[in-house]
CSV table of C-alpha atoms in Angstrom, one decimal:
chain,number,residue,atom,x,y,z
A,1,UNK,CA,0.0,0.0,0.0
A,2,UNK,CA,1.4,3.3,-1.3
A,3,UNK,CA,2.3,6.3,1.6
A,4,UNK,CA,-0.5,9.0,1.5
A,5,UNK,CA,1.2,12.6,2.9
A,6,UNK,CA,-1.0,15.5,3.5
A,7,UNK,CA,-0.1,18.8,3.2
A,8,UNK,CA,-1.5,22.7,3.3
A,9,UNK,CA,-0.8,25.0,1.3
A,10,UNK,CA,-0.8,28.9,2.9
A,11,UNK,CA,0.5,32.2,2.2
A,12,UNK,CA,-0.3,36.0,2.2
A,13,UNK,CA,-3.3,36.7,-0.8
A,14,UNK,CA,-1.9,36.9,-4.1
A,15,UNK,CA,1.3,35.3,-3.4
A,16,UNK,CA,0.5,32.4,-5.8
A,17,UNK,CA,-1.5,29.6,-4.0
A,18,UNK,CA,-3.5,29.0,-6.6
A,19,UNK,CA,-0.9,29.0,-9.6
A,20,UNK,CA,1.1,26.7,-7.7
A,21,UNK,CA,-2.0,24.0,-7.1
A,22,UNK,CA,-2.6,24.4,-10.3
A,23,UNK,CA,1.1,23.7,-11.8
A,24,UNK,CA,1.6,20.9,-9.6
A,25,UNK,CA,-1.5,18.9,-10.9
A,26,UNK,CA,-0.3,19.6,-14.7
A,27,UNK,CA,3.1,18.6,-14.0
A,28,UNK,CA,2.2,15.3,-12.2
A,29,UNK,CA,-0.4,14.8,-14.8
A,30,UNK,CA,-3.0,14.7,-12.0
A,31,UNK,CA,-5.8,16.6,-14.2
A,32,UNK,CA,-8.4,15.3,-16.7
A,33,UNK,CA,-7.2,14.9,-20.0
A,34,UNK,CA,-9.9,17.5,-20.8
A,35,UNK,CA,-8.7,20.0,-18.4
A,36,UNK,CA,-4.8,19.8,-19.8
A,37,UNK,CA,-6.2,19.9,-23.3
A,38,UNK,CA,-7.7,23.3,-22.4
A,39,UNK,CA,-4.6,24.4,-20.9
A,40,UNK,CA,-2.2,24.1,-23.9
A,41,UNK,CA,-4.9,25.6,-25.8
A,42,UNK,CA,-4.8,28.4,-23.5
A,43,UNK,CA,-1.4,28.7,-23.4
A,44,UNK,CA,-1.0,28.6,-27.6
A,45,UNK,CA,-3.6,31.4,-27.6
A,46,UNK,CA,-1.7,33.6,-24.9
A,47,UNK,CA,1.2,33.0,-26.8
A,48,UNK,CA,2.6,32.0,-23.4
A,49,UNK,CA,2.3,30.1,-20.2
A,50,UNK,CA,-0.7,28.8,-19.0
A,51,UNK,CA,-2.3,30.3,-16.3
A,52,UNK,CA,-2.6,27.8,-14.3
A,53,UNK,CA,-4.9,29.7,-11.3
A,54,UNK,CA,-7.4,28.9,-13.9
A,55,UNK,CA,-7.6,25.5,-12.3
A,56,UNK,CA,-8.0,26.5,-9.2
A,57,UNK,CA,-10.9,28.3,-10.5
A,58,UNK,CA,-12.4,25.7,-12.3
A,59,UNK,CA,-12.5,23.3,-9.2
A,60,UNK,CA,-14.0,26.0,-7.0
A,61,UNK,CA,-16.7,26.0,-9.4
A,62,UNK,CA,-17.0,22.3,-9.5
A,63,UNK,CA,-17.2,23.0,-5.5
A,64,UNK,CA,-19.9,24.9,-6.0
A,65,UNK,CA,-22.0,22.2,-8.4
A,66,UNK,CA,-20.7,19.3,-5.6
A,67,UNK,CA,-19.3,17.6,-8.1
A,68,UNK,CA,-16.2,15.1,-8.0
A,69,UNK,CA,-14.1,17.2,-5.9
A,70,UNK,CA,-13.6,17.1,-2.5
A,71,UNK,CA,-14.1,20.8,-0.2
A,72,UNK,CA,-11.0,20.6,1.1
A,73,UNK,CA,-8.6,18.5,-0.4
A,74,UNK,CA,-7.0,18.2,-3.9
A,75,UNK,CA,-4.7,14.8,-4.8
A,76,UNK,CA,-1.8,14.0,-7.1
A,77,UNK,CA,1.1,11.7,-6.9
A,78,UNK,CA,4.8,11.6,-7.6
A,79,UNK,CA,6.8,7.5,-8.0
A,80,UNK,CA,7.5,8.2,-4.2
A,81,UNK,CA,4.0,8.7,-2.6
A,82,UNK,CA,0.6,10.0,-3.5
A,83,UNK,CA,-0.5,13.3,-1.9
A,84,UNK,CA,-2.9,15.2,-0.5
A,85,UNK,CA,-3.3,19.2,-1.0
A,86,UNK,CA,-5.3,20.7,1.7
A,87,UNK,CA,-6.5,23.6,0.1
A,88,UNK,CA,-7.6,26.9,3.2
A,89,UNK,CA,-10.3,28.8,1.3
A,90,UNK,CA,-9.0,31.5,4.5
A,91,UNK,CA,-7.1,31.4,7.8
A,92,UNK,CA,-10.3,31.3,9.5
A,93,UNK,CA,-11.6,28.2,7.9
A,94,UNK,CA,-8.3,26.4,8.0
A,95,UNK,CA,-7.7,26.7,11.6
A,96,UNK,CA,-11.5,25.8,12.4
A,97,UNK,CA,-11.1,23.0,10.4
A,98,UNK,CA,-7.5,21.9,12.0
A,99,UNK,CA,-8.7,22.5,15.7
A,100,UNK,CA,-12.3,20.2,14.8
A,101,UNK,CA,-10.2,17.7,13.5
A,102,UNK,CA,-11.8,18.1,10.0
A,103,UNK,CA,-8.5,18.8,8.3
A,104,UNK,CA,-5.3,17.3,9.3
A,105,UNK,CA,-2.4,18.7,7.9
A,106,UNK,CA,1.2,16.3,8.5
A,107,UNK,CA,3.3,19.1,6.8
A,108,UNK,CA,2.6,22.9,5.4
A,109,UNK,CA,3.6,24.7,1.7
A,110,UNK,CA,4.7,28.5,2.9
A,111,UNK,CA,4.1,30.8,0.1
A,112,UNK,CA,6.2,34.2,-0.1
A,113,UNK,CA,5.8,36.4,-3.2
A,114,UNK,CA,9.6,37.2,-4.0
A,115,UNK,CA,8.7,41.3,-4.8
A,116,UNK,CA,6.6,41.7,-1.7
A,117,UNK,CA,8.2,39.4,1.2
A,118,UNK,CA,6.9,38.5,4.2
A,119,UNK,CA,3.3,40.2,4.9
A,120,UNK,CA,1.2,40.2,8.2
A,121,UNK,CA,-0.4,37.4,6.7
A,122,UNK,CA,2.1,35.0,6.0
A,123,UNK,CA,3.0,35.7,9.6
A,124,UNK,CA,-0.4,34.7,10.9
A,125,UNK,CA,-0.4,31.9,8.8
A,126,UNK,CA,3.0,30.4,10.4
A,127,UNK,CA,2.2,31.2,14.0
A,128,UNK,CA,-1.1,29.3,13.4
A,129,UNK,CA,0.7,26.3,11.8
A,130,UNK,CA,3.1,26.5,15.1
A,131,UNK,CA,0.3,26.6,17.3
A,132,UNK,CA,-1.4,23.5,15.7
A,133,UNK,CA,1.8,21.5,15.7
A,134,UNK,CA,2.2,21.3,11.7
A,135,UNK,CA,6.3,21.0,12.2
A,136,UNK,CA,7.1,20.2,9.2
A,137,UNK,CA,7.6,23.3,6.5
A,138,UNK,CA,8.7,24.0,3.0
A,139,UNK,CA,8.7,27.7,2.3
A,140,UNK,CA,8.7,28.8,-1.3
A,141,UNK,CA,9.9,32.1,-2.7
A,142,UNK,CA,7.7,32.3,-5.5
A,143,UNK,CA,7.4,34.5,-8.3
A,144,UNK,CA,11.6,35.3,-8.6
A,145,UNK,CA,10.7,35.8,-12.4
A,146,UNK,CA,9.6,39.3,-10.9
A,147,UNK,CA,13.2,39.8,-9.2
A,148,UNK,CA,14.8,38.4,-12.6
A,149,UNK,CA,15.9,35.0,-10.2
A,150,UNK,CA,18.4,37.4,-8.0
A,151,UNK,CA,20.3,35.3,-5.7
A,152,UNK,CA,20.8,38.2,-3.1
A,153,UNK,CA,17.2,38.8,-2.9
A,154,UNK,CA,16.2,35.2,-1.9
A,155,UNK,CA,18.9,35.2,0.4
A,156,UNK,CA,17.3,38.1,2.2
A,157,UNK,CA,13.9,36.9,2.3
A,158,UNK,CA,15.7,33.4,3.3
A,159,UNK,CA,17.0,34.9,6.3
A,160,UNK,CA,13.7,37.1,7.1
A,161,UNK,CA,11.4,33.9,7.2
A,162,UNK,CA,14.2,31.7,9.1
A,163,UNK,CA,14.1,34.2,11.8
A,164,UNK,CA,10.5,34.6,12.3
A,165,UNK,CA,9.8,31.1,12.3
A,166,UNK,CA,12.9,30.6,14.4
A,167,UNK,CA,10.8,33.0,17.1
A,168,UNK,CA,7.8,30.7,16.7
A,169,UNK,CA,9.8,27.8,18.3
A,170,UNK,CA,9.8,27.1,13.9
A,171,UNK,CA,13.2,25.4,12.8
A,172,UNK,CA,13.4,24.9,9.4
A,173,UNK,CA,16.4,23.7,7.5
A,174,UNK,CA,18.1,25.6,5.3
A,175,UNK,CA,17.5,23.0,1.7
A,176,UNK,CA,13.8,23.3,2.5
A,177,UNK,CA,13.6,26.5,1.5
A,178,UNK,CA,13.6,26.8,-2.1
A,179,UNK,CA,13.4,29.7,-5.1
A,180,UNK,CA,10.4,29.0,-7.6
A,181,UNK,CA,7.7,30.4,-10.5
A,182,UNK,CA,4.7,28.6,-10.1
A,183,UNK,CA,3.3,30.5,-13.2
A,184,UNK,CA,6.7,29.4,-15.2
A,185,UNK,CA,7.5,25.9,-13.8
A,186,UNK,CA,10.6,26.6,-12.6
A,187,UNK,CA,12.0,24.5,-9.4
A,188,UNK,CA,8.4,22.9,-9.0
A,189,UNK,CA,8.5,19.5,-10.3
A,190,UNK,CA,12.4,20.5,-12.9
A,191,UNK,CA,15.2,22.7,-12.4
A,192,UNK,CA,15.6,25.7,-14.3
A,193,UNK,CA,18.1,27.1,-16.2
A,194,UNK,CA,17.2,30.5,-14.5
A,195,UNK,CA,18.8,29.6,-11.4
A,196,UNK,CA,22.2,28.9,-12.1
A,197,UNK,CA,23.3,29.5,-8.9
A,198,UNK,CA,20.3,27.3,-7.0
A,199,UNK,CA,21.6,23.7,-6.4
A,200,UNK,CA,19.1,22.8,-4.1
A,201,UNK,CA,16.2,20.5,-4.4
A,202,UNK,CA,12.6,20.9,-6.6
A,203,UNK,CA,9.7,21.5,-4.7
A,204,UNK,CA,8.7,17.8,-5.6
A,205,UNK,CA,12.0,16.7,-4.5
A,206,UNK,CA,11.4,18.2,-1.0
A,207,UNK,CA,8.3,17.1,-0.5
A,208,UNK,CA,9.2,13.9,-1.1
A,209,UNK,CA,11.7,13.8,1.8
A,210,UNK,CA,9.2,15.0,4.2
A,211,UNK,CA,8.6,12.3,6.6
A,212,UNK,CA,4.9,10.8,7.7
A,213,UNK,CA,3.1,11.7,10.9
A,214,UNK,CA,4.0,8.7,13.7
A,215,UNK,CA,0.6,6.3,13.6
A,216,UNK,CA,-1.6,7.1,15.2
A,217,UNK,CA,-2.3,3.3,15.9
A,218,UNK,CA,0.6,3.1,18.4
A,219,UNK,CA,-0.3,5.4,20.8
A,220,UNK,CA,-2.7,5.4,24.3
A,221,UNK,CA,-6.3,4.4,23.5
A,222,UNK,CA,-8.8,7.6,23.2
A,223,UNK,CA,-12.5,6.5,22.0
A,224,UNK,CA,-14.7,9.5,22.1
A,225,UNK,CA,-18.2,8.6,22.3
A,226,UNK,CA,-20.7,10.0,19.4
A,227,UNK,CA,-23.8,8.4,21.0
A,228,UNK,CA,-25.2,5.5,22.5
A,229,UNK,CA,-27.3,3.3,20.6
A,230,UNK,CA,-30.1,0.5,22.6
A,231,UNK,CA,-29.7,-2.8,20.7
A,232,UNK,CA,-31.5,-5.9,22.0
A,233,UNK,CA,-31.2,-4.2,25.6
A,234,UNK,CA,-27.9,-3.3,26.0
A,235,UNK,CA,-26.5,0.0,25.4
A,236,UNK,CA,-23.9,0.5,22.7
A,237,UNK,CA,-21.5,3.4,22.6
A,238,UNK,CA,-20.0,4.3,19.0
A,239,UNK,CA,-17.7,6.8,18.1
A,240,UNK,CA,-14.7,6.7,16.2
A,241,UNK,CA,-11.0,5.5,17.6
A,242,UNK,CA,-8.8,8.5,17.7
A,243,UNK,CA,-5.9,7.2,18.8
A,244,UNK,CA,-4.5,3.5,19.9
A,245,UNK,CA,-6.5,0.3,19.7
A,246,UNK,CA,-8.7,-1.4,21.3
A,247,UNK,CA,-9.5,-4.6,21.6
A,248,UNK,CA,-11.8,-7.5,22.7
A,249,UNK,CA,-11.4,-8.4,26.9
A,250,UNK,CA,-10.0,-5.0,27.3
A,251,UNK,CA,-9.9,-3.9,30.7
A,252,UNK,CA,-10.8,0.5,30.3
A,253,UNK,CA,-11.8,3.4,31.9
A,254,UNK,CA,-14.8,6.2,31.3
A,255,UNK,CA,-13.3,9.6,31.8
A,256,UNK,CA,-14.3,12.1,32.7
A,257,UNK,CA,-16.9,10.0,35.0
A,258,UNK,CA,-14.0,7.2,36.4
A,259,UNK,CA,-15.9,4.2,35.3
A,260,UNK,CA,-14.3,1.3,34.8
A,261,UNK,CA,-15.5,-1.2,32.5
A,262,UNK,CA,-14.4,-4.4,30.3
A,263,UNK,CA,-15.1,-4.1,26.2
A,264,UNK,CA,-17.6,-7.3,26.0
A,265,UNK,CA,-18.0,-6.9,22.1
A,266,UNK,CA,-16.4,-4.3,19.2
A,267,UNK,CA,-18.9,-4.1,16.3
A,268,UNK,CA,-18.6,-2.5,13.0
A,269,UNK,CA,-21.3,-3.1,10.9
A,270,UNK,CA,-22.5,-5.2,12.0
A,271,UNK,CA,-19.9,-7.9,11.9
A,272,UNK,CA,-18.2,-8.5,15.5
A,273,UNK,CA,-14.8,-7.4,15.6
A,274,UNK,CA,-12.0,-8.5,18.1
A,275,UNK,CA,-9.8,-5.7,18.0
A,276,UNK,CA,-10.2,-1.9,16.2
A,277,UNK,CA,-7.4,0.4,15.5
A,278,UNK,CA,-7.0,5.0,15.2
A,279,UNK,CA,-9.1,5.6,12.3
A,280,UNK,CA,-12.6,3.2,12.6
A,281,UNK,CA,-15.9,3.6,13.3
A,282,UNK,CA,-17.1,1.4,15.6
A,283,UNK,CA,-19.8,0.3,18.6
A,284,UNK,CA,-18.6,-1.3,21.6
A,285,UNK,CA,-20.4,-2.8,23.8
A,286,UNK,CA,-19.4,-2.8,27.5
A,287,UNK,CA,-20.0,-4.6,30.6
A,288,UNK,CA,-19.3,-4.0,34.5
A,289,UNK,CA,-19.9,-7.0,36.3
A,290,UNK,CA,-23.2,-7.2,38.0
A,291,UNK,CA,-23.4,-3.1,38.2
A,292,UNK,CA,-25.1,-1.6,35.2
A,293,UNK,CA,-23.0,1.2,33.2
A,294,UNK,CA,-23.7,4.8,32.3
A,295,UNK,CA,-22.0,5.5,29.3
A,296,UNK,CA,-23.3,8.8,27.1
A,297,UNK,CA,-21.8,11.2,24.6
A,298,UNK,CA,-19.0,12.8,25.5
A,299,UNK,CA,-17.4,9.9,27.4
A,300,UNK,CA,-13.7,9.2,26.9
A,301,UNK,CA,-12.7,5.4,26.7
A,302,UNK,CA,-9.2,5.2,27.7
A,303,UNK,CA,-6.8,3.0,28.5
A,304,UNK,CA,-7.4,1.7,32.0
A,305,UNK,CA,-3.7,3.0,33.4
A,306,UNK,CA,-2.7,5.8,31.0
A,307,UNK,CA,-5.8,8.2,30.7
A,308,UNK,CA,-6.3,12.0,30.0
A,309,UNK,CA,-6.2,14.9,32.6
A,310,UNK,CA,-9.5,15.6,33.9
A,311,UNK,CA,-10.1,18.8,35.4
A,312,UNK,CA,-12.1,21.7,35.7
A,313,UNK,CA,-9.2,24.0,34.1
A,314,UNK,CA,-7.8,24.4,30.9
A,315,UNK,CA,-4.9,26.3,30.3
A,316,UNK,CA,-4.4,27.2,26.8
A,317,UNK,CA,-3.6,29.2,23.6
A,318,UNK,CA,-6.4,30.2,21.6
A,319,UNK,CA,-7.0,32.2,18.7
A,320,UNK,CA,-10.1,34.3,18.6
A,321,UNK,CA,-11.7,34.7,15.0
A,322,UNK,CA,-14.8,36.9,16.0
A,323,UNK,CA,-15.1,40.7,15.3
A,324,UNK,CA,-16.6,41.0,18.6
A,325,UNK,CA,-13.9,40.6,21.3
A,326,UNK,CA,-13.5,37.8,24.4
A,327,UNK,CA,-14.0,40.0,27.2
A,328,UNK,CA,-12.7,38.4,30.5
A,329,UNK,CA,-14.9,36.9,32.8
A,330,UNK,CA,-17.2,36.3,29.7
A,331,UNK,CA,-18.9,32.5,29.6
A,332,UNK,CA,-19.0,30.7,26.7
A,333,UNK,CA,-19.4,26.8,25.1
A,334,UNK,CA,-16.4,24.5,25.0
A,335,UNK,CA,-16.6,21.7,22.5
A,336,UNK,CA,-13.2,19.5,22.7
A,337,UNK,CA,-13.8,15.9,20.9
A,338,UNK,CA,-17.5,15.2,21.8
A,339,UNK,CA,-17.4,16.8,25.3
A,340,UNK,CA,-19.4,19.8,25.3
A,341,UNK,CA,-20.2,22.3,28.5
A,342,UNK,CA,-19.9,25.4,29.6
A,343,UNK,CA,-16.6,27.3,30.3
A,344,UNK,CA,-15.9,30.8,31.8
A,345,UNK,CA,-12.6,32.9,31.1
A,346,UNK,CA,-10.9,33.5,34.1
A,347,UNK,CA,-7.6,34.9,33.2
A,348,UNK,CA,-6.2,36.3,29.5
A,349,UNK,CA,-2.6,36.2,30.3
A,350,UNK,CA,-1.1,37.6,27.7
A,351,UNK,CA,-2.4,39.1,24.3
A,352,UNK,CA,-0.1,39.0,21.2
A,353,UNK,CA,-0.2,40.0,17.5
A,354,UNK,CA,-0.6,36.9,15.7
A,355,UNK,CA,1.1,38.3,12.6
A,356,UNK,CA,4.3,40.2,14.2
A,357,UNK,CA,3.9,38.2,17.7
A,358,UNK,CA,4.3,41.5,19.5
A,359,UNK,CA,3.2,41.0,23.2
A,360,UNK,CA,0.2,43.2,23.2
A,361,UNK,CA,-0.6,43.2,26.9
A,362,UNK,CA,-0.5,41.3,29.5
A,363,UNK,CA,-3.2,40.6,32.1
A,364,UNK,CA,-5.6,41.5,29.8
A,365,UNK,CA,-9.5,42.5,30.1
A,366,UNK,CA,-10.3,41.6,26.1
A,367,UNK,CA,-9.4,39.4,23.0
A,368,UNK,CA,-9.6,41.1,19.7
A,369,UNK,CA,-9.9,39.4,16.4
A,370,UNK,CA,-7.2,37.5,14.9
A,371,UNK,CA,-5.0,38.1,18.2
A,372,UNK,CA,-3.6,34.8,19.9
A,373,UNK,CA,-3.9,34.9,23.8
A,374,UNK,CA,-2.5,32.4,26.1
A,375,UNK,CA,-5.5,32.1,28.8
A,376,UNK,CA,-7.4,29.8,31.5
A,377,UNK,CA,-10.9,28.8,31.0
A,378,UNK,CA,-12.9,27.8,34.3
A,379,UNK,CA,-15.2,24.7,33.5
A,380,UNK,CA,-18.7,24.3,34.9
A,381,UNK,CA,-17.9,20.6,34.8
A,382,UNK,CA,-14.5,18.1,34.4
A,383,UNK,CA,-13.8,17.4,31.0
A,384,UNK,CA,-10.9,15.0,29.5
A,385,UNK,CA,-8.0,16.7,27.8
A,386,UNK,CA,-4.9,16.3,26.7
A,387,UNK,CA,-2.1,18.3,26.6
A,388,UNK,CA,-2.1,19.0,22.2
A,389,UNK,CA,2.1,18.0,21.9
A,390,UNK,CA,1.0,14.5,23.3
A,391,UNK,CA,-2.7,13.9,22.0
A,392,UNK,CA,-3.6,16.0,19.3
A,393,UNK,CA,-6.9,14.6,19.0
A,394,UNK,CA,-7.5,15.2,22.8
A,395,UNK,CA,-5.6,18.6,22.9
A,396,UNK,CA,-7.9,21.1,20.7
A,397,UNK,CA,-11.4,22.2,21.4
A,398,UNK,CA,-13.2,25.7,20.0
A,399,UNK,CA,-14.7,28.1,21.8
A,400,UNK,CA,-18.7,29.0,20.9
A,401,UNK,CA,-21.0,32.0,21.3
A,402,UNK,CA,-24.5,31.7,20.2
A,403,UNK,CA,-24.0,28.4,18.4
A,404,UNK,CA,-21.2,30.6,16.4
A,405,UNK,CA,-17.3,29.4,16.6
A,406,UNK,CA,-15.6,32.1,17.9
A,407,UNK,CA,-12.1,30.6,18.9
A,408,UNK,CA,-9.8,27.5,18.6
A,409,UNK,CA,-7.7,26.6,21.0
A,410,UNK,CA,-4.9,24.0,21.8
A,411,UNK,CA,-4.5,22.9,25.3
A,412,UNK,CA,-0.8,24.0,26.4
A,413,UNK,CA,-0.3,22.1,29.7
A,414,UNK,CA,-1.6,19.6,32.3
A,415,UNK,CA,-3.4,21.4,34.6
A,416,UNK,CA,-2.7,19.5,37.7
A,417,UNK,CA,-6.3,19.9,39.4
A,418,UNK,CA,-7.7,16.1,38.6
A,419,UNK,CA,-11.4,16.3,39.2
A,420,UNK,CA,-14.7,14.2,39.3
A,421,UNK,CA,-17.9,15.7,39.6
């Protein structure tokens, strides 16, 4: 079975997302015939290059019809590995969709336009890739047709983008950071003649020496519970694995309520199952000797002796994506996995600029939009986290007002106050 790498693609607007999407599927012959037929016709009547945003366009359009193409991800292949392109419509939507879960990016594309540098932008778009744990980055100087493929002036921006992401905690090695035009071809998928002086690798030569996220299969069991289902009179909780496995006999716990329990039967449709692994859909069935079990959505199942923190604090970093500001003190909903409850901001420690990571203030009274805060939340009841750098899946939640996400969050530490209600 062939590696599958997924990756996002982000940069300041009009830095060349699109043209880049676009050359890569032409030069790995990942479009339709149809749609590289139209292309070369393009290109013979512009006397020219292709402009290859066009594709962009046209599978926004087929986004809009529903048809064949996925909302979020875009696929091609190279002899190595096949590949997924995560495509953010906007940083808004791209973090909302990392923090749910609904995107999962193992390594990022950093677009910088070669004439216009680093732009507040490109900085928001690395801290948010820091903050969601994406540590694995290929920045492209794109467009160094425009600065006639100086060597000097990639150098610069080189060094400009090593130091900021080198503040973010960001290291990124030198040979990952490569010269290209997207709109020309050159240093994408072939070297160019243009760059004399450039000995480093292709953009599809990097990317294929990223590595793959560790499996998620070989990690502590996390089961979050999407409902409970009554079949022939015994209560059946399904959800999907996040991480681990679990199997058959299994001795587990219920957090955040403490029950223990011992999996009786793993079900997927309808076909019994003695073991499950990260990544299925499944019911479990489970018993506790003689003493019925309450199991509903929301509950954790966790490895008997390696579970999550439960507490009625989480201290975190969010990101606050509403015009309105987080005022402290304010209450609002906190969905991480399927947990859900109430949660009231008790302290915004420090506020920074997202983009220039300026310490705005510290011991804040209010959030403003698009500014990163690193804060405690009071919950009404336990949940079950985990700190992000050891469980993703258990580490992010989002923040709600009026059944509008407002904020996602990562959870930066153990909090140290384990809790049962």
């Amino acid at each position: 079975m062939r590696e599958t790498l997924k990756f996002v693609t982000v940069g300041h607007v009009d830095h060349g997302k699109s043209t880049l999407i676009g050359r890569l599927l032409y030069d790995t012959q990942s479009l339709p015939p149809d749609k590289i037929e139209e292309l070369r016709k393009q290109s013979q009547t512009l006397e020219g290059e292709p402009e290859f945003a066009f594709v962009m366009d046209h599978l926004e359009e087929e986004r809009r019809q529903h048809i064949t193409i996925d909302t979020a991800q875009i696929f091609f292949k190279t002899p190595r590995r096949d590949y997924t392109i995560i495509d953010a419509p906007g940083h808004k939507q791209f973090l909302k969709n990392m923090i749910t879960g609904s995107t999962q990016a193992e390594a990022a594309v950093l677009l910088l336009d070669a004439q216009e540098g680093l732009q507040e932008q490109t900085g928001r778009h690395a801290f948010m890739l820091n903050l969601l744990g994406v540590k694995q980055t290929i920045v492209v100087i794109n467009k160094m047709d425009l600065v006639a493929y100086r060597q000097e002036r990639f150098e610069q921006l080189k060094a400009e983008i090593m130091d900021h992401l080198a503040a973010l905690g960001t290291e990124v090695a030198s040979d990952m950071i490569i010269p290209i035009s997207a709109r020309l071809g050159d240093n994408v998928a072939r070297r160019s003649d243009a760059l004399p002086w450039y000995t480093g690798s292709t953009l599809l030569e990097a990317l294929d020496r990223l590595k793959q996220a560790p499996d998620a299969v070989n990690h502590v069991l996390r089961l979050p519970v999407q409902d409970v289902y009554e079949i022939a009179g015994a209560s059946v909780a399904v959800g999907q694995v996040a991480v681990g496995t679990i199997e058959q006999g299994q001795h587990i716990i219920l957090q955040p309520s403490g029950q223990c329990a011992v999996v009786k039967e793993i079900k997927q449709y309808n076909q019994e199952k003695h073991r499950a692994i990260a990544g299925e859909s499944i019911g479990v069935l489970l018993e506790q000797g003689e003493t019925d079990i309450s199991v509903k959505r929301g509950d954790i199942v966790c490895a008997l002796n390696d579970g999550p923190d439960i507490s009625h604090r989480l201290d975190a970093v969010v990101f606050w994506m509403d015009p309105e500001p987080l005022g402290l003190g304010e209450t609002l909903e906190v969905k991480c996995a399927t947990q859900q409850g109430q949660g009231q901001v008790s302290r915004i420690k420090e506020r920074l600029n997202s983009a220039t990571l300026e310490v705005l203030s510290e011991e804040a009274t209010e959030l403003c939009e698009t500014e990163v805060a690193c804060l405690t939340i009071k919950l009404a009841h336990p949940m079950a986290t985990d700190p992000f750098e050891e469980t993703p899946e258990m580490g992010r939640f989002v923040l709600m007002r009026h059944m509008k996400t407002v904020a996602g969050g990562i959870v930066a530490l153990r909090s140290g106050d384990t809790a049962t209600d």
